[in-house]
CSV table of C-alpha atoms in Angstrom, one decimal:
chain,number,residue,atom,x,y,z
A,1,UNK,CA,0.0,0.0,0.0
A,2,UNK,CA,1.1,3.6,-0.9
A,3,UNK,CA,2.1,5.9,2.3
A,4,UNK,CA,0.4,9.7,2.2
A,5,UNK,CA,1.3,10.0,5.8
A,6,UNK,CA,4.5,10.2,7.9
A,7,UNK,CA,2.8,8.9,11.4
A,8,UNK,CA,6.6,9.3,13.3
A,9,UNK,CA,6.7,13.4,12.1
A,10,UNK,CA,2.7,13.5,13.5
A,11,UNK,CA,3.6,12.0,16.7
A,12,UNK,CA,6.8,13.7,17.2
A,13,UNK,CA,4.9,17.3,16.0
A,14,UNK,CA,2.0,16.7,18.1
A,15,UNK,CA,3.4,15.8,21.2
A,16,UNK,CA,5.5,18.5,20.8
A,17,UNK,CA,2.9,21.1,20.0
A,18,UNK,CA,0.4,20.0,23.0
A,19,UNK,CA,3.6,20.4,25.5
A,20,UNK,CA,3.4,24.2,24.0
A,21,UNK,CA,0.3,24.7,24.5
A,22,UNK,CA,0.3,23.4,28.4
A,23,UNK,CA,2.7,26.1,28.9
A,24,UNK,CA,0.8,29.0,27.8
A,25,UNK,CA,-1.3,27.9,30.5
A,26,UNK,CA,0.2,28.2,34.2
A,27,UNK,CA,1.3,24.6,33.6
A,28,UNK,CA,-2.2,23.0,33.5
A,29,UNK,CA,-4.1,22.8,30.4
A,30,UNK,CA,-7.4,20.1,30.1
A,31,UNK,CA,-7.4,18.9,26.9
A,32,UNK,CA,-10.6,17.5,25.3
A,33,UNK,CA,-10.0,14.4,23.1
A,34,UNK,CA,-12.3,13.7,20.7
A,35,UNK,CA,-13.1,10.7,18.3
A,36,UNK,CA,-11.4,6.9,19.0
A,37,UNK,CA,-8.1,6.9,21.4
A,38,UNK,CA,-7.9,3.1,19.9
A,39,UNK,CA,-8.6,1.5,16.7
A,40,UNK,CA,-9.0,4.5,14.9
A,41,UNK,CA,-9.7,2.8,12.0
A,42,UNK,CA,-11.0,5.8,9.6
A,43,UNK,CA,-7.9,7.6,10.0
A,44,UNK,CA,-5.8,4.7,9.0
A,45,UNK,CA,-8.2,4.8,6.2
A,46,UNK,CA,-8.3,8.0,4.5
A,47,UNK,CA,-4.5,8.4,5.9
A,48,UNK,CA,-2.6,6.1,4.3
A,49,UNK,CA,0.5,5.6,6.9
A,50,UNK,CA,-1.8,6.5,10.3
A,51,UNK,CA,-1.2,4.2,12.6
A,52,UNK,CA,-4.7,3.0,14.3
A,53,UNK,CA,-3.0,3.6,17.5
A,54,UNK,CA,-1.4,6.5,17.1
A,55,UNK,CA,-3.6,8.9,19.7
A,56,UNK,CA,-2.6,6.3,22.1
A,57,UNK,CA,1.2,6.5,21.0
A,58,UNK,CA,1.2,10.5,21.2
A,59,UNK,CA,-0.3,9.8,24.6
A,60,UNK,CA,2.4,7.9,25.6
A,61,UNK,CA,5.2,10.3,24.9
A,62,UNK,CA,3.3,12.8,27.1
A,63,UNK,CA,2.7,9.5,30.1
A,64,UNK,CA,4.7,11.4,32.1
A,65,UNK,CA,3.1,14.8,32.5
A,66,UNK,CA,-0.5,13.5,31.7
A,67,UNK,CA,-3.4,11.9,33.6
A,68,UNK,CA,-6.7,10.7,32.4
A,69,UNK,CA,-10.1,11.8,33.5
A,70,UNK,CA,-13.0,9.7,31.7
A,71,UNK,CA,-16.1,10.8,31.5
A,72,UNK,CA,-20.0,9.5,31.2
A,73,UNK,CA,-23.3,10.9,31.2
A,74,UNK,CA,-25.5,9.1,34.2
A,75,UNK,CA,-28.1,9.0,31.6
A,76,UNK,CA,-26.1,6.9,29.4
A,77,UNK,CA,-25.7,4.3,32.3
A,78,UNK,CA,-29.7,4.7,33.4
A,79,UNK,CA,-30.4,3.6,29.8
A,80,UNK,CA,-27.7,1.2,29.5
A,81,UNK,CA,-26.4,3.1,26.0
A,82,UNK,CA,-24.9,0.8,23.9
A,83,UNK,CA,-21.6,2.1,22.0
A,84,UNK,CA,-22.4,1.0,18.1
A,85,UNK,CA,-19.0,-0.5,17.1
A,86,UNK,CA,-18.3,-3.2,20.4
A,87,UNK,CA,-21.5,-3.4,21.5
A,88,UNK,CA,-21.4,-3.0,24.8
A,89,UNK,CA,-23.0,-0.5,26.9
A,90,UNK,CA,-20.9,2.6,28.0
A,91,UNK,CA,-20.7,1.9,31.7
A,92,UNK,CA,-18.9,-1.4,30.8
A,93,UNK,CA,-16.8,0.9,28.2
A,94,UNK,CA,-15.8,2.9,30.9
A,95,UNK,CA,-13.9,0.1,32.5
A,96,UNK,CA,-12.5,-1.4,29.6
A,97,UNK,CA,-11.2,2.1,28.9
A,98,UNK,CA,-9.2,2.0,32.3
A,99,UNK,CA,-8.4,-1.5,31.7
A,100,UNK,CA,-6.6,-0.8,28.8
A,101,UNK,CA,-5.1,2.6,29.6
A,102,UNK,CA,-3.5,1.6,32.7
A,103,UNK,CA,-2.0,-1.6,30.5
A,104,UNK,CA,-0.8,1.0,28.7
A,105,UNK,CA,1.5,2.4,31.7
A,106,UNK,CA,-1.5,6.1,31.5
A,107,UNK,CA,-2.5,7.4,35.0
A,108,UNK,CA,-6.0,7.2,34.6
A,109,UNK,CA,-7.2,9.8,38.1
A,110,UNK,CA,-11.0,9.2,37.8
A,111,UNK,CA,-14.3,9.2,36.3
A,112,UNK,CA,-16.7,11.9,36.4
A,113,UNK,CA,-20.3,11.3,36.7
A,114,UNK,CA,-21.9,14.2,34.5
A,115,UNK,CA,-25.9,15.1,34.5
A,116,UNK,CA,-26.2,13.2,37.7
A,117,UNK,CA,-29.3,11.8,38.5
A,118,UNK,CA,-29.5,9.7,41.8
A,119,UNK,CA,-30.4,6.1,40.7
A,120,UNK,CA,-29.6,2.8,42.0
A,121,UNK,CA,-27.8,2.0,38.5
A,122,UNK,CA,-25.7,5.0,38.7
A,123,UNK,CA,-24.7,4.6,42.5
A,124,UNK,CA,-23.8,0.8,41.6
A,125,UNK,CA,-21.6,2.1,39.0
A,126,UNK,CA,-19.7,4.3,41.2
A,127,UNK,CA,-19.1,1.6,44.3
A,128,UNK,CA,-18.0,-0.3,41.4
A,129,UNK,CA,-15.4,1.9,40.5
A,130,UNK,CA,-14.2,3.3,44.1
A,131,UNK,CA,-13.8,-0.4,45.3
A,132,UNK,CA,-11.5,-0.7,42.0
A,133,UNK,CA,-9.2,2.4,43.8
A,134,UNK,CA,-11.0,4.9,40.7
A,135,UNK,CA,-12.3,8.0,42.3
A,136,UNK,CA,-15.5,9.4,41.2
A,137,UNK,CA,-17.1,12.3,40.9
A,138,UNK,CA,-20.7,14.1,40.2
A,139,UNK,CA,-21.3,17.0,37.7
A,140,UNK,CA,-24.8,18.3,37.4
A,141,UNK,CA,-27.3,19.2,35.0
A,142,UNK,CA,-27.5,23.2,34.7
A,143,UNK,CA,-30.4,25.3,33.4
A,144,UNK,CA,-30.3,27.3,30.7
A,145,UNK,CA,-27.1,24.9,29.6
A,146,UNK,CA,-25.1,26.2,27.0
A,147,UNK,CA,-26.9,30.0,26.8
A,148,UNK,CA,-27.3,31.5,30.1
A,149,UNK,CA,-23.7,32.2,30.8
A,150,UNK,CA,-24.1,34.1,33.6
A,151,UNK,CA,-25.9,31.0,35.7
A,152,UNK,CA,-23.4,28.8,34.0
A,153,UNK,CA,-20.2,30.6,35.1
A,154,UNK,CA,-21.7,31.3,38.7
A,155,UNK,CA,-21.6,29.1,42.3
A,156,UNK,CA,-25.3,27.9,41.2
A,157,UNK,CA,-23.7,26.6,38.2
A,158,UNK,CA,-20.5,25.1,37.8
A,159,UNK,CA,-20.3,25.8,41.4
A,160,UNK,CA,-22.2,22.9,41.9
A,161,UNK,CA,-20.1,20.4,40.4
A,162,UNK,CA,-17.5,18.6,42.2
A,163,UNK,CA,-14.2,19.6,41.7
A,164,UNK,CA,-12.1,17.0,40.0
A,165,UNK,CA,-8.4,16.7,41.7
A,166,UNK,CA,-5.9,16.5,39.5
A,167,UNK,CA,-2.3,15.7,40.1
A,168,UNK,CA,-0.7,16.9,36.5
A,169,UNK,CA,-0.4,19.4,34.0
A,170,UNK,CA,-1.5,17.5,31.0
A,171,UNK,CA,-5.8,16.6,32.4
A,172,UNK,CA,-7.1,14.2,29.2
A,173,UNK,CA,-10.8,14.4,29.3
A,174,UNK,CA,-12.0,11.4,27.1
A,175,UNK,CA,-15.6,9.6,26.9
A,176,UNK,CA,-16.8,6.1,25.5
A,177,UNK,CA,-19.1,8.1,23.3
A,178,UNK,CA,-20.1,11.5,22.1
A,179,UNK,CA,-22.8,13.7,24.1
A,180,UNK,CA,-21.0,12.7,27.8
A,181,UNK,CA,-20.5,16.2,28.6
A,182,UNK,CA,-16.7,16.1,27.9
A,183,UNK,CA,-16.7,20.0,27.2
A,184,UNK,CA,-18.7,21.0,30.2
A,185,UNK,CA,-16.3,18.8,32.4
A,186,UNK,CA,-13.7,21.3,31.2
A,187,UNK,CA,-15.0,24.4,31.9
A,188,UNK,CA,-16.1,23.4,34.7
A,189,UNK,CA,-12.7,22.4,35.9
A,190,UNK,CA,-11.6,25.7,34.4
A,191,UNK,CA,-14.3,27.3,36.9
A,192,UNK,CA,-12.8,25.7,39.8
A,193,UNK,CA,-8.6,26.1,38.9
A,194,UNK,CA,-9.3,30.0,38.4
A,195,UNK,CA,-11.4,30.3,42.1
A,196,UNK,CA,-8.2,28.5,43.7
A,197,UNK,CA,-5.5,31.0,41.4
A,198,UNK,CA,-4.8,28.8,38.9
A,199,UNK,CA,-5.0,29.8,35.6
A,200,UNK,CA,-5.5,26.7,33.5
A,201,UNK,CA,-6.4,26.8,29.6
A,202,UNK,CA,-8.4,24.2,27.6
A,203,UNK,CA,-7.9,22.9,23.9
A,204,UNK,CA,-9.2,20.7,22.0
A,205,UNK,CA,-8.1,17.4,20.0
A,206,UNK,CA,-9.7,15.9,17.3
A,207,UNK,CA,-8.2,14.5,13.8
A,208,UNK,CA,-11.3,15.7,11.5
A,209,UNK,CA,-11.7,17.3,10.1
A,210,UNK,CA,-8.1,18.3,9.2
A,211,UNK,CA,-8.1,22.6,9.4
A,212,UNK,CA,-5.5,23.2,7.3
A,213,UNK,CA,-6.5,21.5,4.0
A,214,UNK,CA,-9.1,22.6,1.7
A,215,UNK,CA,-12.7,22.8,2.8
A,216,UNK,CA,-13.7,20.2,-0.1
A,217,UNK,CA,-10.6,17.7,0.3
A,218,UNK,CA,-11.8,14.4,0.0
A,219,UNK,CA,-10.4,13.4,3.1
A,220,UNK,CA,-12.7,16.2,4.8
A,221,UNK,CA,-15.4,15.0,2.8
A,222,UNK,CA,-14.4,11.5,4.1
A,223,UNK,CA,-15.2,12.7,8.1
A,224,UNK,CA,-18.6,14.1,6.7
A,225,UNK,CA,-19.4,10.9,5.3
A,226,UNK,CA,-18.3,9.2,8.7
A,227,UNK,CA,-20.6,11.3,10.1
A,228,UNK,CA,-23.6,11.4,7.7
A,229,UNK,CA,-25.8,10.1,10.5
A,230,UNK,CA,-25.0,12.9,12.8
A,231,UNK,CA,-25.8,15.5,10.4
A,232,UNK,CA,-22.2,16.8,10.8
A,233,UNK,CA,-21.3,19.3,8.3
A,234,UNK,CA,-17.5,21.2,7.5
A,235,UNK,CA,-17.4,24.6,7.3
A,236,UNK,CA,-15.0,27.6,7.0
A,237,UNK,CA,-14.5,29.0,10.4
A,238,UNK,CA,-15.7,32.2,9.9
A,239,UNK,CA,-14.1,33.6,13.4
A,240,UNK,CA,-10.7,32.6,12.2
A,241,UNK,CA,-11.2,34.2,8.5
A,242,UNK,CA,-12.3,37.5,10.5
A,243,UNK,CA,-9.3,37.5,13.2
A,244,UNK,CA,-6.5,36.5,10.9
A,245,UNK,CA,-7.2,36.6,7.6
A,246,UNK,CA,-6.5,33.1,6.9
A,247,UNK,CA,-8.9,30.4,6.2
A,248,UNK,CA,-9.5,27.4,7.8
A,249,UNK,CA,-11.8,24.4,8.3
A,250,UNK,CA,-14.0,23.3,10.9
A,251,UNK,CA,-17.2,22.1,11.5
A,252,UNK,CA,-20.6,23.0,12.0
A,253,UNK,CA,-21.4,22.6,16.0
A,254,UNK,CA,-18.0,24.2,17.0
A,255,UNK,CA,-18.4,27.0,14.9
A,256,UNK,CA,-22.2,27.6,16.0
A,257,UNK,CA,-21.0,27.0,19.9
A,258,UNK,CA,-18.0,29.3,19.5
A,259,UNK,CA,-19.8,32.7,20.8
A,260,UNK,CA,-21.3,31.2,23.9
A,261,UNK,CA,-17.8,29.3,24.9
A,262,UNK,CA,-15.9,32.6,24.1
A,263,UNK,CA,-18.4,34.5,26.5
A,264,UNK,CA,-18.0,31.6,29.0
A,265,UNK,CA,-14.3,32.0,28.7
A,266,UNK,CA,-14.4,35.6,29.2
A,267,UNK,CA,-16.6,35.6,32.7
A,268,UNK,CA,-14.3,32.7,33.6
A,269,UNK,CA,-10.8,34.1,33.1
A,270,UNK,CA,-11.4,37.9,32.5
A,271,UNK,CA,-10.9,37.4,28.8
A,272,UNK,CA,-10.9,34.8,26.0
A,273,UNK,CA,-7.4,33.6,25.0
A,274,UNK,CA,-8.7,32.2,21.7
A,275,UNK,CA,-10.4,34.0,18.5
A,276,UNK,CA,-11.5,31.2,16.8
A,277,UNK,CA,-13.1,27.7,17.2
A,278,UNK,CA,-9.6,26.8,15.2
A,279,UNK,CA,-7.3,28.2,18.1
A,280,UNK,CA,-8.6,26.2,20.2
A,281,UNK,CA,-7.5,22.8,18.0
A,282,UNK,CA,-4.3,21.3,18.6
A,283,UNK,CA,-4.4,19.0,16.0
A,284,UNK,CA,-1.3,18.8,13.7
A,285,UNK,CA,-2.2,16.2,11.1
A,286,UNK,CA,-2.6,18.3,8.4
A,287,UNK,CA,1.4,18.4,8.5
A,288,UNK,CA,2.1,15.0,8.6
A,289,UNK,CA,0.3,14.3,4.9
A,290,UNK,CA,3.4,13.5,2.9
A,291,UNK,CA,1.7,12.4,-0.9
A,292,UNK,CA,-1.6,14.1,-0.8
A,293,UNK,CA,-2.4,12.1,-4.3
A,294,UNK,CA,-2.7,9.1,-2.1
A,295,UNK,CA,-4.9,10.4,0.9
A,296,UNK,CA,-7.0,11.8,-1.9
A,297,UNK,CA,-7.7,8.7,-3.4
A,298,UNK,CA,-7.9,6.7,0.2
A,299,UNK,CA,-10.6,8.9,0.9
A,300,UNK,CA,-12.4,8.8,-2.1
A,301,UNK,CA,-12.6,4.8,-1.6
A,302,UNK,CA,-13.8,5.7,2.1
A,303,UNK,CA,-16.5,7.5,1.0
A,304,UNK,CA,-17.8,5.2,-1.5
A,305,UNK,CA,-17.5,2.6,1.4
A,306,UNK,CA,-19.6,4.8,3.6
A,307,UNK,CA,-22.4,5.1,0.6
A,308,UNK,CA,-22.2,1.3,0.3
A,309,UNK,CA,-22.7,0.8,4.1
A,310,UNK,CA,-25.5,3.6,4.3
A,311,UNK,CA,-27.2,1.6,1.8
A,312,UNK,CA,-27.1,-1.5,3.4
A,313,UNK,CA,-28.2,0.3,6.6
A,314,UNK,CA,-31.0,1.9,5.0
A,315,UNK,CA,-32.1,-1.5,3.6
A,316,UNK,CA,-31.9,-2.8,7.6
A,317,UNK,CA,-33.5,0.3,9.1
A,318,UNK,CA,-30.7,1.4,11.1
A,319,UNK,CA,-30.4,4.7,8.9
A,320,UNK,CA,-33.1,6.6,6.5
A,321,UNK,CA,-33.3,8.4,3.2
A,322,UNK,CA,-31.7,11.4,4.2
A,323,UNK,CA,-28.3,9.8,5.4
A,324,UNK,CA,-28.3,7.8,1.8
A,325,UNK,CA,-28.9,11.6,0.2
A,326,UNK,CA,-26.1,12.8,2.4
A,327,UNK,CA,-23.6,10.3,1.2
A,328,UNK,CA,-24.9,10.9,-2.8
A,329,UNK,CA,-24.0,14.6,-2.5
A,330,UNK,CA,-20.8,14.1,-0.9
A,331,UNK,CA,-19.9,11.9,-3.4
A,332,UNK,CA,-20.7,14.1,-5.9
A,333,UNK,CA,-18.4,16.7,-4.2
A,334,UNK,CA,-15.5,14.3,-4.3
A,335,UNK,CA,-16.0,13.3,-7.7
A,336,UNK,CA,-16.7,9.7,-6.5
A,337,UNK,CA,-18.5,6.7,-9.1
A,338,UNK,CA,-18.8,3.4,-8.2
A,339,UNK,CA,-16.4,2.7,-11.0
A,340,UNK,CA,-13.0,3.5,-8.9
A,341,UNK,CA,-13.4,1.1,-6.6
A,342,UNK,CA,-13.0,-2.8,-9.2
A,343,UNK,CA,-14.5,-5.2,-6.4
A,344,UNK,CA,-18.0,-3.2,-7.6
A,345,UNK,CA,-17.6,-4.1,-11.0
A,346,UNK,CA,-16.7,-8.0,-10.3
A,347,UNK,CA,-19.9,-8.0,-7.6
A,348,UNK,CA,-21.9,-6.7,-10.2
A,349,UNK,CA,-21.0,-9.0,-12.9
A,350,UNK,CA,-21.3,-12.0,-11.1
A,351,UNK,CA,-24.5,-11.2,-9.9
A,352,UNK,CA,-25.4,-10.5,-13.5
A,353,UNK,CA,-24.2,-14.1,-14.1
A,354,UNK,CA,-25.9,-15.9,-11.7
A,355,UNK,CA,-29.0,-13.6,-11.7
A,356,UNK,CA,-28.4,-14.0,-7.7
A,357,UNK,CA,-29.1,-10.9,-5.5
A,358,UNK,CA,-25.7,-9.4,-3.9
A,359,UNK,CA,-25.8,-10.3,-0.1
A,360,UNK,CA,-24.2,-7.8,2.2
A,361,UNK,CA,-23.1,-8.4,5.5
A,362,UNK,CA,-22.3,-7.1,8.4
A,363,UNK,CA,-18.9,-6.4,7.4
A,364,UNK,CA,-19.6,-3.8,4.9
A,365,UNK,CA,-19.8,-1.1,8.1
A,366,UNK,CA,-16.8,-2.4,9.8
């Protein structure tokens, strides 16, 4: 297989670059993570050269200065959410998560309990994990959460979370899913360093989409396609273009959260340190694509993948019309026919031979 990306240079860069960014901060900086810390499969994808492991790897060259705070939603373990890809439900995530981290030779500090709601599932959870040594903690639904800053950034807000205790400069917040609360955990840790005098910072890691390539790359349009079902959609971010004069990608729910965040920041630490949803990345992967010709065409085979697989979900029920639409027009964009990808053309055939139906299975979505 071709190489379009140098995963030593990304690992060396963005270690390096997150160690920058913890010292613009008073030595403590909580870093959201976003997306799949292992088997990031996609990336290896529409990367050619990215390592499935590599978040973990990047992680590792930080061990020493970094501890892990994982986070879950209390309705997630009330309703026993299920994560699509291992199918098991997120409390159980949770503790594989630790498992493997500390395997790993990662501090992992505790697990925070966010929109707590007193249950008998959620209080079993958490003797669970205190009787494993993991500390736990309880963060609290807000009103008016994400708009009314001023109750957010008050004592009746974050004021009523817990504070997390952290040992280290480097605070991972990760989830087994998306909607945990990962975010709020932040600031609300940010809340809580800046009453004690610390002035700590937050940033944010995620791989996609990439900010530094064009808007209509195909391996943008691969994380759109990834994300078809979540009605996720790249954008130029319209804050950086205004600031800097320098454009940049990002994506739809960052860009439209930005204003409230940079209002949150400013009540919590007297003014915002970022201008744009894009300062606030630390992801370097952008620099680490050595033969964009191969990404390109990685990514255009990922996204006829993902039309194949929305089609077969459609045809189970798992999706509907308008994901299938999704995936059309981003294939359009990309400049993506069935005909790139031979295996089509040899399925089709010998279904035209044998006058059989083509079976998909599972498999197609892996």
């Amino acid at each position: 297989m071709k190489i379009g990306f140098d995963n030593d240079k990304y690992l060396s860069m963005q270690s390096e670059h997150i160690r920058e960014r913890i010292k613009k901060f008073d030595n403590k900086l909580y870093l959201e993570f976003g997306g799949k810390l292992f088997d990031d499969y996609h990336a290896s994808r529409v990367l050619p050269g990215f390592q499935p492991d590599s978040k973990l790897q990047m992680l590792l060259q930080l061990k020493e200065q970094a501890e892990i705070v994982i986070v879950i939603s209390a309705e997630d373990i009330i309703s026993s959410k299920v994560r699509g890809d291992y199918g098991i439900t997120y409390d159980l995530d949770v503790l594989r998560l630790i498992d493997a981290f500390q395997e790993m030779g990662l501090y992992v500090g505790s697990v925070c309990v966010t929109k707590y709601t007193a249950a008998a599932e959620v209080e079993a959870f958490e003797k669970r994990l205190n009787s494993l040594g993991i500390r736990t903690f309880r963060h609290y639904k807000i009103p008016g959460y994400p708009n009314d800053v001023a109750r957010i950034v008050s004592d009746e807000g974050y004021g009523r979370n817990e504070y997390i205790e952290t040992e280290r400069p480097l605070v991972v917040i990760t989830a087994p899913g998306p909607g945990s609360g990962k975010m709020a955990v932040c600031l609300s840790q940010l809340y809580h360093e800046y009453k004690r005098g610390v002035k700590a910072g937050y940033a944010k890691f995620e791989t996609f989409p990439i900010w530094n390539i064009p808007l209509k790359h195909p391996v943008n349009l691969a994380y759109e396609a990834a994300t078809a079902d979540l009605n996720d959609v790249n954008m130029i971010d319209p804050f950086h273009l205004e600031a800097y004069g320098v454009t940049t990608v990002n994506y739809n729910r960052d860009v439209e959260i930005f204003p409230v965040l940079n209002a949150m920041f400013q009540r919590i630490q007297g003014a915002s340190p970022y201008q744009s949803p894009t300062d606030m990345g630390v992801n370097m992967a952008g620099f680490a694509i050595v033969d964009d010709a191969v990404c390109q065409e990685a990514s255009r085979m990922e996204i006829l993948r993902r039309y194949y697989a929305g089609m077969v979900d459609r045809v189970r029920g798992k999706c509907d019309d308008d994901v299938v639409r999704k995936l059309e027009i981003i294939m359009q964009q990309a400049g993506v026919t069935p005909d790139i990808c031979p295996a089509v053309a040899a399925c089709l055939k010998k279904a035209e031979e044998t006058a059989a139906c083509l079976l998909y299975t599972s498999d197609a979505a892996d």
